[in-house]
XYZ file of C-alpha atoms in Angstrom:
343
model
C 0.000 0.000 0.000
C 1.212 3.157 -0.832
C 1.770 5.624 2.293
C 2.392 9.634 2.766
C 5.539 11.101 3.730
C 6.056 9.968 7.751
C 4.119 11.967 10.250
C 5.843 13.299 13.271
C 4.039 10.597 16.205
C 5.020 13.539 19.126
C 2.736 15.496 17.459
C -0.314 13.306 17.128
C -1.536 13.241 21.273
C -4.123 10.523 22.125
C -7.284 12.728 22.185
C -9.328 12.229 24.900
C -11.376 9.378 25.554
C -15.347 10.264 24.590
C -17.814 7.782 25.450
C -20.192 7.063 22.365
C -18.081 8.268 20.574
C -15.693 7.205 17.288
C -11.765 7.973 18.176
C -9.451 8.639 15.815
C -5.506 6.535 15.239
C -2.930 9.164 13.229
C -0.345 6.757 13.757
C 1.268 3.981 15.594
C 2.118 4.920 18.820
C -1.475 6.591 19.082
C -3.195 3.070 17.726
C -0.985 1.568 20.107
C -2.640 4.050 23.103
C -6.171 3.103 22.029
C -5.972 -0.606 22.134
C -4.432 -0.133 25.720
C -6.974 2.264 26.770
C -10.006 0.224 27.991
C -8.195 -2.638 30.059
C -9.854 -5.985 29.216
C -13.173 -4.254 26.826
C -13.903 -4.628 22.937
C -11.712 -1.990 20.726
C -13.067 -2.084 17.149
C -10.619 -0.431 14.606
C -12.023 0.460 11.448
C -9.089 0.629 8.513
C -10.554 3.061 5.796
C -9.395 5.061 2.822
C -11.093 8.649 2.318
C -11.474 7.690 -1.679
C -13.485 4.630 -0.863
C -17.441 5.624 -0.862
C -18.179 2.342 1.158
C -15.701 2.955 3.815
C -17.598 6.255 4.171
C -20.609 4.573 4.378
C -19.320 2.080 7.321
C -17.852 4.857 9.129
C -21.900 5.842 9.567
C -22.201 2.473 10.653
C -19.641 2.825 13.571
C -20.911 6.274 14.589
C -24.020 4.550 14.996
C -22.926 1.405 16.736
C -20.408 3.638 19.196
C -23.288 5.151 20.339
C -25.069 1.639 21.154
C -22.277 0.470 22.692
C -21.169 2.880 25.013
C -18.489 -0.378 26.896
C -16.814 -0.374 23.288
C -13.874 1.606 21.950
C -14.025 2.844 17.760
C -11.244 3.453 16.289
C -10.502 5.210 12.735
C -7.307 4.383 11.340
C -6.646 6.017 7.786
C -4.945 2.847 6.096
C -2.789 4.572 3.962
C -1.460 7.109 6.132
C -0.284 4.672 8.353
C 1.484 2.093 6.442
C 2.960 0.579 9.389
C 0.391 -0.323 10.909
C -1.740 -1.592 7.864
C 0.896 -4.013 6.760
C 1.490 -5.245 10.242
C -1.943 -6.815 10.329
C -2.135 -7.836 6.743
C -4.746 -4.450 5.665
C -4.723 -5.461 1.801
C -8.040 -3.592 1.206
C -10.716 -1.312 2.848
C -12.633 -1.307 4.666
C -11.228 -3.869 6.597
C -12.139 -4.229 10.862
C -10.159 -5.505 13.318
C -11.210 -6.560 16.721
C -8.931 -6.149 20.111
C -8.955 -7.209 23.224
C -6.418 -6.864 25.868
C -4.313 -5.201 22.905
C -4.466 -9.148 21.124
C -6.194 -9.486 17.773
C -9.414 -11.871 18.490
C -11.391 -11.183 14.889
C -11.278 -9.289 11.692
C -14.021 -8.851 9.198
C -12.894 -7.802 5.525
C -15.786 -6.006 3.549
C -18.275 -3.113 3.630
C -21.165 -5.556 6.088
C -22.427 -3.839 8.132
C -24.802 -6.626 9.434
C -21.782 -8.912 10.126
C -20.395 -5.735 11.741
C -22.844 -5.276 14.231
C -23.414 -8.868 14.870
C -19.343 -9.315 15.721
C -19.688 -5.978 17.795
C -22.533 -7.154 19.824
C -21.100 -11.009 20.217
C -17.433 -9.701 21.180
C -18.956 -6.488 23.169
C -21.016 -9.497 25.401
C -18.640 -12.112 25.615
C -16.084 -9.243 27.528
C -18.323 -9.834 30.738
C -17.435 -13.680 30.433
C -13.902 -15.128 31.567
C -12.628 -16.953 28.806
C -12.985 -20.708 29.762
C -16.086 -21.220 31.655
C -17.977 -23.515 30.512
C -20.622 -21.462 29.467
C -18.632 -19.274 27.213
C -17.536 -23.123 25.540
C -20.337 -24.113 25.361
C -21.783 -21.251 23.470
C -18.486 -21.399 20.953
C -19.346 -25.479 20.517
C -22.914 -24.169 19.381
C -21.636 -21.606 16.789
C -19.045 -23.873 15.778
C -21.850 -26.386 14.931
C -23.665 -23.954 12.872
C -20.927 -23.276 10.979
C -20.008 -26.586 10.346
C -23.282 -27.439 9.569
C -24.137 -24.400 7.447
C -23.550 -26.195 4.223
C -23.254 -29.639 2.613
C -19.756 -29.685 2.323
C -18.137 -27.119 4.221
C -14.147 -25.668 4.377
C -12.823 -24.167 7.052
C -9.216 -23.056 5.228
C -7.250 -19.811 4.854
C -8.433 -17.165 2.814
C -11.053 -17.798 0.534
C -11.364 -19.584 -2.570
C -10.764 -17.240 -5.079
C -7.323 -15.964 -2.920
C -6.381 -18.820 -0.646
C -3.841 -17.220 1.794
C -1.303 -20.450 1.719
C -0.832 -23.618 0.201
C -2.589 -26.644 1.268
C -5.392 -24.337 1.213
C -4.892 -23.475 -2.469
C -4.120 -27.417 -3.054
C -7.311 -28.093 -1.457
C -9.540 -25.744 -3.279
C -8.133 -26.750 -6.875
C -8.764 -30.229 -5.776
C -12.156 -29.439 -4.773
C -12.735 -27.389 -7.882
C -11.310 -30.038 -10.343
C -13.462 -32.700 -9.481
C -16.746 -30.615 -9.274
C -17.827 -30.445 -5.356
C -20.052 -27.936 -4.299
C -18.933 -26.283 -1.114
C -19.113 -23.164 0.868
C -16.149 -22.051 2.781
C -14.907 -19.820 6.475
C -12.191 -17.967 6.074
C -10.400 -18.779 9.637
C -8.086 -15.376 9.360
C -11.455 -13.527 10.052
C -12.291 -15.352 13.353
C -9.564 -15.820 15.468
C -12.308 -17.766 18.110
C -13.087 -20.004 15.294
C -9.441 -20.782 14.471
C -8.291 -21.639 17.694
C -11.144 -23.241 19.063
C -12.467 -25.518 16.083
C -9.007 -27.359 16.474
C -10.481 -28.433 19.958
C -13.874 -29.387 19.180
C -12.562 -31.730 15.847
C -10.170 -32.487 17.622
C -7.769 -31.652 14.372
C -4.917 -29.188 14.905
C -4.222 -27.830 11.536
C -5.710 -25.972 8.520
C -7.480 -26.660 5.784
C -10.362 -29.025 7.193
C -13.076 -30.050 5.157
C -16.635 -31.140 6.439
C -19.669 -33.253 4.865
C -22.873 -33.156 6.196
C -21.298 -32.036 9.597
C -18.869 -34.704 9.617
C -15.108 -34.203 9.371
C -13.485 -35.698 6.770
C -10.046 -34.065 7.012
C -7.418 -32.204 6.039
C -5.589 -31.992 2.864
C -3.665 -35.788 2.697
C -6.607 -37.066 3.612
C -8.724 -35.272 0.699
C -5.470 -36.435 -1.541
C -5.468 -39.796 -0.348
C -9.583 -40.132 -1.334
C -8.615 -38.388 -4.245
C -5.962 -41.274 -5.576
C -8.332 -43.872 -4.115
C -11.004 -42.670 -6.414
C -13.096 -42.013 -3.286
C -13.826 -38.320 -3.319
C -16.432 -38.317 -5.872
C -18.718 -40.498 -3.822
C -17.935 -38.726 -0.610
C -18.152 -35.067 -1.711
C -21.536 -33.744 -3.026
C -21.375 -32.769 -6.529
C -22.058 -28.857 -8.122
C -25.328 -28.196 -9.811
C -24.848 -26.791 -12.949
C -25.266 -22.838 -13.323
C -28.998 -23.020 -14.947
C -29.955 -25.585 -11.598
C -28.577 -23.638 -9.277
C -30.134 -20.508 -10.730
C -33.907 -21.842 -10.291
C -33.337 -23.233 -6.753
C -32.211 -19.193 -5.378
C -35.165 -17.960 -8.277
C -37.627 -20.852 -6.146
C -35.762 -20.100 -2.521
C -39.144 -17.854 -1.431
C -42.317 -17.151 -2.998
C -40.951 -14.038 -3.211
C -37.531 -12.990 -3.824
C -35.393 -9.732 -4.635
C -32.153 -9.695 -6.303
C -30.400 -6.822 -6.011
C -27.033 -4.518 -5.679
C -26.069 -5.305 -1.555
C -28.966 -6.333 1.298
C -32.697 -5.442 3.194
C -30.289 -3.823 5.360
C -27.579 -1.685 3.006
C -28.472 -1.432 -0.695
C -25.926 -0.567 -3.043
C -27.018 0.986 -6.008
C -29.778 3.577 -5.826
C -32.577 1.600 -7.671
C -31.696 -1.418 -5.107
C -32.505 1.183 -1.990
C -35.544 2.413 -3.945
C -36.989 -1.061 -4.636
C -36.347 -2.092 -1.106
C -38.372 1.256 0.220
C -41.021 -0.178 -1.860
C -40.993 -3.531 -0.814
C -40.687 -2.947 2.680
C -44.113 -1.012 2.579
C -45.865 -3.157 1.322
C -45.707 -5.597 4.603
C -44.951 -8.745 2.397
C -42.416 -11.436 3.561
C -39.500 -11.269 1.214
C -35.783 -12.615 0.541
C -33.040 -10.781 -1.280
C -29.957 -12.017 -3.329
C -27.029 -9.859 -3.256
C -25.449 -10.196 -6.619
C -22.439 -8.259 -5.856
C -20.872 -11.549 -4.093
C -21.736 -14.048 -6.649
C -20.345 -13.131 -10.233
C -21.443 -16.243 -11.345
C -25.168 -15.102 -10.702
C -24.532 -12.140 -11.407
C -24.145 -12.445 -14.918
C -25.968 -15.748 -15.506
C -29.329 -14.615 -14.376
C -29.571 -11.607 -17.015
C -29.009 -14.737 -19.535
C -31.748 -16.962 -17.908
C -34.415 -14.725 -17.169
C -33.414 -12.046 -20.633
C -33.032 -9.111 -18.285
C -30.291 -7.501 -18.219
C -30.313 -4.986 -15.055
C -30.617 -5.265 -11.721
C -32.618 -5.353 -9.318
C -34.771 -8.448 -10.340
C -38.143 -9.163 -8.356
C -39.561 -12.746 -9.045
C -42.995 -14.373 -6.702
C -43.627 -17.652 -7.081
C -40.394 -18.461 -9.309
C -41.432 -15.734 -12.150
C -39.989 -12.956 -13.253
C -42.214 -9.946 -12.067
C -39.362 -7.259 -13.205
C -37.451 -4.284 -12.405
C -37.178 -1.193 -10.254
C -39.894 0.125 -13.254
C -42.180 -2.349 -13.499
C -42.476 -2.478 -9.731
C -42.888 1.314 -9.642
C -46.146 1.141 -12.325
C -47.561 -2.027 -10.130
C -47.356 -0.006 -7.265
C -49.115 3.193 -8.873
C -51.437 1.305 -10.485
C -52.705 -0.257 -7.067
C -51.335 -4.331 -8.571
C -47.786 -4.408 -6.568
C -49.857 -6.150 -3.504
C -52.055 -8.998 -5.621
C -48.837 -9.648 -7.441
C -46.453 -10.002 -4.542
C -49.365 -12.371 -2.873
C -49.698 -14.185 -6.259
C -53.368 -13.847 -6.538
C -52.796 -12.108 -10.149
């Protein structure tokens, strides 16, 4: 990352501590002075860049959520003006959020999310009251750590992610994965530093990549090699629907679902917010794709439904139409019968 010319740290004082409020990191020693400040309590450090329009976005977020949590310390650290610092914990893109306790890394969370921010905020912020190691605070890690397991068909828990695997069994693993077809979702352990450590307990497997099937661990990456050459891994690993397949299972996921640019709770692209407005009023259940994480979708779905802009609203498995269409059904008094598929 490229960084200004070096800032003078004796001039940068800690400014003082104001509760509900969103601090501010100008350089090393001063991050270093944060994460110290609250003894024991959450510090969330928000790595942004002032030419990023999301990281703008999340620093609303954390304004928002500082004044929830009035126990937890936010921190803004402009990435690129601290180099140092960014590199040190691996900042390879914004915005990118670090959690701290007791000045020790114990999550990160890459990506403009702010649902996955709050949620991490809120689990971290409660689980400061709780001394690591009772048996209530493993017991409510085994039960996460089940869901996640358990969150797919074939599930694995590697480094990095599949498109940028951040070593190499893990990049062995996913080509072996890929080459032979299997359908599986992954965690990135670098982004959960609870989930890394403590998933090598409850498996009972000390290293990285392991790969799960229908909750059950299979292994690591000999053993996936090993079922490999035996001619195994085919029968053991659930296979990848093809694109059109997988394409009418997310159309057919609700009777009524939204694809879009982001979530219910952050569109974005402007017609995605407006559509949401819209749906949202009318009271009707409804599920949203975000096709900004799936570039497969993405640009298969303007192919298999002939539309080519987003958002999409389908009920019932057809295609209703855009932000337009919705807009006339609405003014024409139709939105409702058609979202309850009574027209």
């Amino acid at each position: 990352m490229r960084g200004p010319a070096p800032r003078d740290p004796a001039r940068l004082p800690v400014p003082a501590m104001a509760a509900g409020e969103v601090e501010t990191a100008g350089s090393a020693e001063q991050f270093q002075q944060l994460l110290q400040h609250k003894d024991g309590s959450l510090v969330v450090v928000h790595f942004w860049a002032p030419w990023a329009p999301q990281c703008a976005q999340m620093n609303e977020v954390m304004a928002a959520l500082a004044k929830e949590h009035m126990q937890v310390t936010f921190v803004k650290l402009e990435a690129e003006a601290v180099p140092e610092v960014s590199e040190k914990h691996g900042i390879s893109s914004v915005p990118t959020f670090l959690f701290f306790k007791n000045s020790q890394q114990v999550d990160r969370l890459d990506g403009a999310h702010a649902p996955e921010l709050s949620k991490k905020v809120q689990r971290h912020a409660a689980s400061s009251s709780t001394p690591a190691g009772t048996d209530s605070a493993r017991e409510d890690l085994n039960a996460r750590l089940k869901k996640l397991i358990n969150a797919a068909p074939c599930m694995l828990f590697m480094k990095g992610s599949p498109k940028e695997p951040r070593c190499g069994f893990s990049k062995q693993m996913v080509e072996i994965l890929n080459k032979h077809g299997v359908s599986f979702s992954s965690f990135d352990i670098f982004s959960d530093e609870e989930v890394r450590q403590g998933l090598k307990t409850y498996s009972n497997w000390p290293t990285y990549p392991q790969l799960y099937v229908a909750g059950e661990l299979i292994g690591g990456l000999d053993i996936v090699k090993e079922l490999e050459a035996s001619g195994e891994l085919d029968a053991v690993c659930p296979k990848a629907q093809n694109l059109e397949d997988r394409l009418k299972n997310l159309i057919n996921k609700a009777p009524v679902m939204l694809f879009m640019k982001g979530s219910k709770q952050m569109a974005r692209c402007g017609f995605s917010r407006q559509i949401i407005e819209i749906m949202n009023n009318t009271g009707v259940d409804y599920e949203t794709f975000d096709i900004l994480e799936d570039e497969e979708v993405r640009q298969g779905l303007k192919t298999y439904s002939n539309w080519p802009t987003y958002p999409q609203l389908y009920v019932k498995g057809e295609l209703v139409g855009g932000l337009d269409i919705v807009k006339e059904l609405k003014e024409s008094g139709e939105l409702l019968p058609v979202l309850k598929g009574e027209n």
